[in-house]
CSV table of C-alpha atoms in Angstrom, one decimal:
chain,number,residue,atom,x,y,z
N,1,UNK,CA,61.6,-92.6,109.1
N,2,UNK,CA,59.2,-95.4,108.8
N,3,UNK,CA,58.3,-96.0,112.4
N,4,UNK,CA,56.7,-99.3,111.5
N,5,UNK,CA,60.2,-100.7,111.1
N,6,UNK,CA,61.7,-99.3,114.4
N,7,UNK,CA,63.3,-102.1,116.4
N,8,UNK,CA,66.4,-103.0,118.4
N,9,UNK,CA,68.2,-101.3,121.3
N,10,UNK,CA,67.0,-97.8,122.1
N,11,UNK,CA,68.6,-96.7,125.4
N,12,UNK,CA,67.0,-93.9,127.4
N,13,UNK,CA,69.8,-91.4,127.8
N,14,UNK,CA,70.8,-89.9,131.1
N,15,UNK,CA,71.0,-86.1,131.5
N,16,UNK,CA,74.5,-85.3,132.9
N,17,UNK,CA,75.1,-82.3,135.1
N,18,UNK,CA,78.2,-80.1,135.5
N,19,UNK,CA,79.6,-79.0,138.8
N,20,UNK,CA,77.1,-76.2,138.9
N,21,UNK,CA,74.2,-78.7,138.4
N,22,UNK,CA,73.5,-77.3,134.9
N,23,UNK,CA,73.0,-79.4,131.8
N,24,UNK,CA,76.4,-80.8,130.6
N,25,UNK,CA,76.1,-80.9,126.8
N,26,UNK,CA,79.7,-82.2,126.4
N,27,UNK,CA,79.1,-85.2,128.6
N,28,UNK,CA,75.7,-85.7,127.1
N,29,UNK,CA,77.3,-85.9,123.6
N,30,UNK,CA,79.9,-88.4,124.9
N,31,UNK,CA,77.2,-90.7,126.2
N,32,UNK,CA,75.3,-90.7,123.0
N,33,UNK,CA,78.2,-91.0,120.7
N,34,UNK,CA,79.6,-94.0,122.7
N,35,UNK,CA,76.3,-95.7,122.4
N,36,UNK,CA,75.9,-95.0,118.6
N,37,UNK,CA,79.5,-96.3,118.2
N,38,UNK,CA,78.4,-99.5,120.0
N,39,UNK,CA,75.6,-100.1,117.4
N,40,UNK,CA,72.5,-99.0,119.1
N,41,UNK,CA,69.4,-98.5,116.9
N,42,UNK,CA,67.9,-95.3,118.3
N,43,UNK,CA,68.1,-92.8,121.2
N,44,UNK,CA,65.4,-91.9,123.7
N,45,UNK,CA,65.9,-88.6,125.6
N,46,UNK,CA,63.9,-87.1,128.4
N,47,UNK,CA,62.6,-90.4,129.7
N,48,UNK,CA,62.7,-91.3,133.4
N,49,UNK,CA,66.3,-92.1,133.1
N,50,UNK,CA,66.8,-88.7,131.5
N,51,UNK,CA,65.3,-87.0,134.5
N,52,UNK,CA,62.4,-85.6,132.5
N,53,UNK,CA,60.1,-84.5,135.3
N,54,UNK,CA,62.9,-82.5,136.9
N,55,UNK,CA,63.3,-80.3,133.8
N,56,UNK,CA,61.8,-76.9,133.2
N,57,UNK,CA,60.3,-76.2,129.7
N,58,UNK,CA,63.5,-74.4,128.7
N,59,UNK,CA,65.7,-77.2,130.0
N,60,UNK,CA,63.7,-79.7,127.9
N,61,UNK,CA,64.2,-77.7,124.7
N,62,UNK,CA,67.8,-77.3,125.4
N,63,UNK,CA,68.2,-81.1,125.8
N,64,UNK,CA,66.1,-81.9,122.6
N,65,UNK,CA,68.1,-79.4,120.6
N,66,UNK,CA,71.4,-80.9,121.9
N,67,UNK,CA,70.3,-84.4,121.1
N,68,UNK,CA,69.3,-83.4,117.5
N,69,UNK,CA,72.7,-81.8,116.9
N,70,UNK,CA,74.7,-84.7,118.4
N,71,UNK,CA,72.7,-87.5,116.6
N,72,UNK,CA,72.7,-85.6,113.3
N,73,UNK,CA,70.3,-88.1,111.7
N,74,UNK,CA,72.5,-91.1,112.4
N,75,UNK,CA,69.8,-93.0,114.4
N,76,UNK,CA,66.2,-92.3,115.2
N,77,UNK,CA,65.5,-89.8,118.0
N,78,UNK,CA,62.6,-90.4,120.4
N,79,UNK,CA,61.7,-87.8,123.0
N,80,UNK,CA,59.7,-88.0,126.2
N,81,UNK,CA,56.8,-85.5,126.4
N,82,UNK,CA,55.7,-86.3,129.9
N,83,UNK,CA,53.5,-84.1,132.0
N,84,UNK,CA,50.4,-84.1,134.3
N,85,UNK,CA,47.8,-83.0,131.8
N,86,UNK,CA,47.1,-83.2,128.0
N,87,UNK,CA,47.7,-79.5,127.1
N,88,UNK,CA,51.0,-79.5,128.8
N,89,UNK,CA,52.1,-82.6,126.9
N,90,UNK,CA,51.0,-81.0,123.6
N,91,UNK,CA,53.2,-77.9,124.5
N,92,UNK,CA,56.2,-80.2,124.8
N,93,UNK,CA,55.3,-81.9,121.5
N,94,UNK,CA,55.2,-78.6,119.7
N,95,UNK,CA,58.8,-78.0,120.8
N,96,UNK,CA,59.8,-81.4,119.5
N,97,UNK,CA,58.2,-80.5,116.1
N,98,UNK,CA,60.9,-77.8,115.6
N,99,UNK,CA,63.7,-80.5,115.6
N,100,UNK,CA,64.4,-83.7,113.9
N,101,UNK,CA,62.4,-85.8,116.2
N,102,UNK,CA,61.1,-89.2,115.0
N,103,UNK,CA,58.6,-90.0,117.7
N,104,UNK,CA,57.3,-88.8,121.0
N,105,UNK,CA,56.8,-90.9,124.1
N,106,UNK,CA,53.9,-90.1,126.4
N,107,UNK,CA,52.6,-91.4,129.7
N,108,UNK,CA,49.0,-91.2,131.0
N,109,UNK,CA,48.3,-88.0,133.0
N,110,UNK,CA,49.4,-88.2,136.6
N,111,UNK,CA,49.0,-86.5,139.9
N,112,UNK,CA,45.2,-86.2,139.3
N,113,UNK,CA,44.6,-89.8,138.6
N,114,UNK,CA,42.2,-90.6,135.8
N,115,UNK,CA,40.1,-93.5,134.6
N,116,UNK,CA,41.0,-95.5,131.5
N,117,UNK,CA,38.3,-93.7,129.4
N,118,UNK,CA,40.0,-90.4,130.2
N,119,UNK,CA,43.5,-91.8,129.5
N,120,UNK,CA,42.2,-92.9,126.1
N,121,UNK,CA,40.9,-89.5,125.5
N,122,UNK,CA,44.3,-88.1,126.5
N,123,UNK,CA,46.0,-90.1,123.7
N,124,UNK,CA,43.3,-89.2,121.1
N,125,UNK,CA,43.7,-85.5,121.9
N,126,UNK,CA,47.4,-85.7,121.4
N,127,UNK,CA,47.0,-87.5,118.1
N,128,UNK,CA,44.7,-84.6,116.9
N,129,UNK,CA,47.5,-82.1,117.8
N,130,UNK,CA,50.5,-83.7,116.1
N,131,UNK,CA,51.5,-85.8,113.1
N,132,UNK,CA,54.5,-87.2,115.0
N,133,UNK,CA,54.4,-90.9,115.8
N,134,UNK,CA,53.2,-91.5,119.4
N,135,UNK,CA,54.5,-94.1,121.8
N,136,UNK,CA,52.5,-94.8,125.0
N,137,UNK,CA,54.7,-95.2,128.0
N,138,UNK,CA,53.3,-97.6,130.6
N,139,UNK,CA,54.9,-96.5,133.9
N,140,UNK,CA,52.5,-97.2,136.8
N,141,UNK,CA,55.1,-96.9,139.5
N,142,UNK,CA,55.4,-93.1,138.7
N,143,UNK,CA,52.1,-92.4,137.0
N,144,UNK,CA,49.8,-94.3,139.4
N,145,UNK,CA,47.9,-96.1,136.6
N,146,UNK,CA,48.6,-99.0,134.2
N,147,UNK,CA,47.6,-98.7,130.6
N,148,UNK,CA,45.1,-101.3,129.6
N,149,UNK,CA,46.5,-103.6,126.9
N,150,UNK,CA,43.3,-103.9,125.0
N,151,UNK,CA,43.0,-100.1,124.9
N,152,UNK,CA,46.5,-99.8,123.6
N,153,UNK,CA,46.0,-102.3,120.8
N,154,UNK,CA,42.8,-100.7,119.8
N,155,UNK,CA,44.4,-97.3,119.6
N,156,UNK,CA,47.2,-98.9,117.6
N,157,UNK,CA,44.6,-100.4,115.2
N,158,UNK,CA,43.1,-97.0,114.6
N,159,UNK,CA,46.6,-95.3,114.2
N,160,UNK,CA,46.2,-93.1,117.2
N,161,UNK,CA,49.4,-94.5,118.7
N,162,UNK,CA,52.3,-96.3,117.0
N,163,UNK,CA,54.0,-98.1,119.8
N,164,UNK,CA,54.4,-98.8,123.5
N,165,UNK,CA,57.3,-98.5,125.9
N,166,UNK,CA,56.6,-100.9,128.7
N,167,UNK,CA,58.0,-100.2,132.1
N,168,UNK,CA,55.1,-101.7,134.0
N,169,UNK,CA,57.0,-104.3,135.8
N,170,UNK,CA,54.3,-106.7,134.8
N,171,UNK,CA,55.9,-109.3,132.5
N,172,UNK,CA,52.8,-111.4,132.3
N,173,UNK,CA,50.7,-108.5,131.1
N,174,UNK,CA,53.5,-107.6,128.7
N,175,UNK,CA,53.3,-111.1,127.2
N,176,UNK,CA,49.6,-110.8,126.8
N,177,UNK,CA,50.1,-107.4,125.2
N,178,UNK,CA,52.5,-109.0,122.7
N,179,UNK,CA,50.1,-111.8,121.9
N,180,UNK,CA,47.1,-109.4,121.4
N,181,UNK,CA,49.2,-107.2,119.2
N,182,UNK,CA,50.3,-110.1,117.1
N,183,UNK,CA,46.7,-111.4,116.8
N,184,UNK,CA,45.7,-108.1,115.3
N,185,UNK,CA,48.5,-107.9,112.8
N,186,UNK,CA,51.1,-106.2,114.9
N,187,UNK,CA,49.8,-102.6,114.7
N,188,UNK,CA,52.1,-101.5,117.5
N,189,UNK,CA,55.9,-101.4,117.9
N,190,UNK,CA,56.5,-102.9,121.4
N,191,UNK,CA,59.5,-102.1,123.5
N,192,UNK,CA,60.4,-103.4,127.1
N,193,UNK,CA,62.1,-101.0,129.5
N,194,UNK,CA,63.4,-103.8,131.8
N,195,UNK,CA,67.1,-104.4,131.8
N,196,UNK,CA,67.0,-107.9,133.4
N,197,UNK,CA,64.3,-109.7,131.4
N,198,UNK,CA,65.2,-108.6,127.8
N,199,UNK,CA,65.5,-112.3,126.8
N,200,UNK,CA,62.0,-113.0,127.9
N,201,UNK,CA,60.6,-109.8,126.3
N,202,UNK,CA,62.1,-110.6,122.9
N,203,UNK,CA,60.9,-114.2,123.0
N,204,UNK,CA,57.4,-112.8,123.9
N,205,UNK,CA,57.4,-110.7,120.8
N,206,UNK,CA,59.0,-107.3,121.7
N,207,UNK,CA,60.4,-105.3,118.8
N,208,UNK,CA,63.2,-104.1,121.0
N,209,UNK,CA,64.4,-102.8,124.3
N,210,UNK,CA,64.9,-99.5,126.1
N,211,UNK,CA,67.5,-100.3,128.8
N,212,UNK,CA,68.7,-97.6,131.2
N,213,UNK,CA,71.8,-99.7,131.7
N,214,UNK,CA,72.5,-99.3,128.0
N,215,UNK,CA,74.1,-96.0,129.1
N,216,UNK,CA,76.8,-97.9,131.0
N,217,UNK,CA,77.1,-101.0,128.8
N,218,UNK,CA,75.4,-100.5,125.4
N,219,UNK,CA,77.5,-103.5,124.0
N,220,UNK,CA,75.8,-106.1,126.1
N,221,UNK,CA,72.4,-105.2,124.7
N,222,UNK,CA,73.5,-104.8,121.1
N,223,UNK,CA,75.2,-108.2,121.3
N,224,UNK,CA,72.1,-109.7,122.9
N,225,UNK,CA,69.9,-108.3,120.2
N,226,UNK,CA,72.2,-109.6,117.5
N,227,UNK,CA,72.5,-113.1,119.1
N,228,UNK,CA,68.7,-113.2,119.4
N,229,UNK,CA,68.2,-112.5,115.7
N,230,UNK,CA,70.7,-115.3,115.0
N,231,UNK,CA,68.7,-117.6,117.2
N,232,UNK,CA,71.8,-118.2,119.4
N,233,UNK,CA,69.7,-118.5,122.7
N,234,UNK,CA,72.6,-119.8,124.7
N,235,UNK,CA,74.5,-116.6,123.9
N,236,UNK,CA,71.4,-114.5,124.7
N,237,UNK,CA,71.1,-116.1,128.1
N,238,UNK,CA,74.8,-115.5,128.8
N,239,UNK,CA,74.6,-111.9,127.9
N,240,UNK,CA,71.3,-111.5,129.8
N,241,UNK,CA,73.0,-112.8,132.9
N,242,UNK,CA,75.9,-110.4,132.4
N,243,UNK,CA,73.5,-107.5,132.2
N,244,UNK,CA,71.7,-108.6,135.2
N,245,UNK,CA,74.9,-108.8,137.2
N,246,UNK,CA,75.8,-105.2,136.0
N,247,UNK,CA,72.4,-104.0,137.0
N,248,UNK,CA,73.4,-104.5,140.6
N,249,UNK,CA,75.1,-101.1,140.4
N,250,UNK,CA,71.6,-99.8,141.1
N,251,UNK,CA,71.4,-101.6,144.5
N,252,UNK,CA,74.6,-100.1,146.0
N,253,UNK,CA,72.9,-97.1,147.6
N,254,UNK,CA,71.6,-96.9,151.2
N,255,UNK,CA,68.7,-94.8,149.8
N,256,UNK,CA,65.3,-96.4,149.2
N,257,UNK,CA,65.1,-98.0,145.8
N,258,UNK,CA,63.9,-95.4,143.2
N,259,UNK,CA,65.4,-92.6,141.1
N,260,UNK,CA,68.4,-92.0,143.4
N,261,UNK,CA,69.5,-95.6,143.3
N,262,UNK,CA,68.6,-96.5,139.7
N,263,UNK,CA,69.7,-93.4,137.8
N,264,UNK,CA,72.1,-92.6,140.6
N,265,UNK,CA,73.9,-95.9,140.0
N,266,UNK,CA,74.1,-95.2,136.2
N,267,UNK,CA,75.4,-91.7,136.8
N,268,UNK,CA,78.0,-92.9,139.2
N,269,UNK,CA,79.2,-95.7,136.9
N,270,UNK,CA,79.4,-93.3,134.0
N,271,UNK,CA,81.4,-90.9,136.2
N,272,UNK,CA,83.8,-93.5,137.3
N,273,UNK,CA,84.3,-94.6,133.7
N,274,UNK,CA,85.3,-91.1,132.8
N,275,UNK,CA,82.4,-90.5,130.5
N,276,UNK,CA,80.6,-87.8,132.4
N,277,UNK,CA,82.0,-85.1,134.7
N,278,UNK,CA,79.9,-85.6,137.8
N,279,UNK,CA,77.5,-88.1,139.2
N,280,UNK,CA,75.2,-85.2,140.4
N,281,UNK,CA,71.5,-85.7,140.3
N,282,UNK,CA,68.8,-83.0,140.2
N,283,UNK,CA,67.5,-81.6,143.4
N,284,UNK,CA,66.4,-82.9,145.9
N,285,UNK,CA,68.0,-86.3,145.0
N,286,UNK,CA,71.3,-87.1,146.7
N,287,UNK,CA,74.0,-88.7,144.5
N,288,UNK,CA,75.8,-91.9,145.6
N,289,UNK,CA,78.5,-91.1,148.3
N,290,UNK,CA,82.1,-92.4,148.2
N,291,UNK,CA,81.3,-95.7,150.0
N,292,UNK,CA,78.4,-96.4,147.6
N,293,UNK,CA,80.5,-95.5,144.6
N,294,UNK,CA,83.2,-98.0,145.7
N,295,UNK,CA,80.6,-100.7,145.6
N,296,UNK,CA,79.6,-99.6,142.0
N,297,UNK,CA,83.3,-99.7,141.0
N,298,UNK,CA,83.7,-103.3,142.3
N,299,UNK,CA,80.9,-104.4,140.1
N,300,UNK,CA,82.2,-102.5,137.1
N,301,UNK,CA,85.7,-104.1,137.5
N,302,UNK,CA,84.2,-107.6,138.0
N,303,UNK,CA,82.3,-107.2,134.7
N,304,UNK,CA,85.3,-105.7,132.8
N,305,UNK,CA,83.8,-102.2,132.5
N,306,UNK,CA,86.5,-100.5,134.6
């Protein structure tokens, strides 16, 4: 595909587990098909919502292969190739090259934190190793470093990277990234990963959104995207408010905020809706218990999802 035209709603797909805590391909297919039926514009697997850092190398290939088979070319497939060091990332990318993957999504190295110069070197080395389009994934809460917006745009101008998936939590910086990107002729495709400020991201100049909540309610984001393109901003606000209320399913756990509450809320909602078989999470994360799941169900019912 022509990655320069990539836009719209590209949810990061959860990775469901069966009762034995093994990858549940059947439930995975149901999640993806339901989103495609709702009109999403692409699929992102093995992101943070897809539990990428919990997966072994073999697990990752199993998931990529399953996604390729389920999608069957209907929408673009983006795959997270996320690891602590450049050579490990390249190993994951080489696996992706065996399948119909349209782009890879890569963070800065983590654990051994690096300076911006070495982060830039990381992306340049990856470009030398593959012809696949590369999206830089700005995720400082997990990686420990933010990606400098000027570096990103410069890499875009050179063709080193083709886009950015922004989960920085810094909406001011994202706005400046959009402005800088536009100033230089829009070399990067920019996507926001924040469920509750999609309206602001689109107005700022984002090309689309990557909402984890899209697993649970893909329709609200597809409808928001369509309303935005029709310049029906009253409808955009109405739909964004609905999505924000639905996102409260991630605040139903007694655990500290993080993977267990965020992805845990999505998994519990999908389980209650009958889309996946369990709400299990990879070890050592504890899934939501019955009392927490009851709170999720109350929100789903109030918003017409259950």
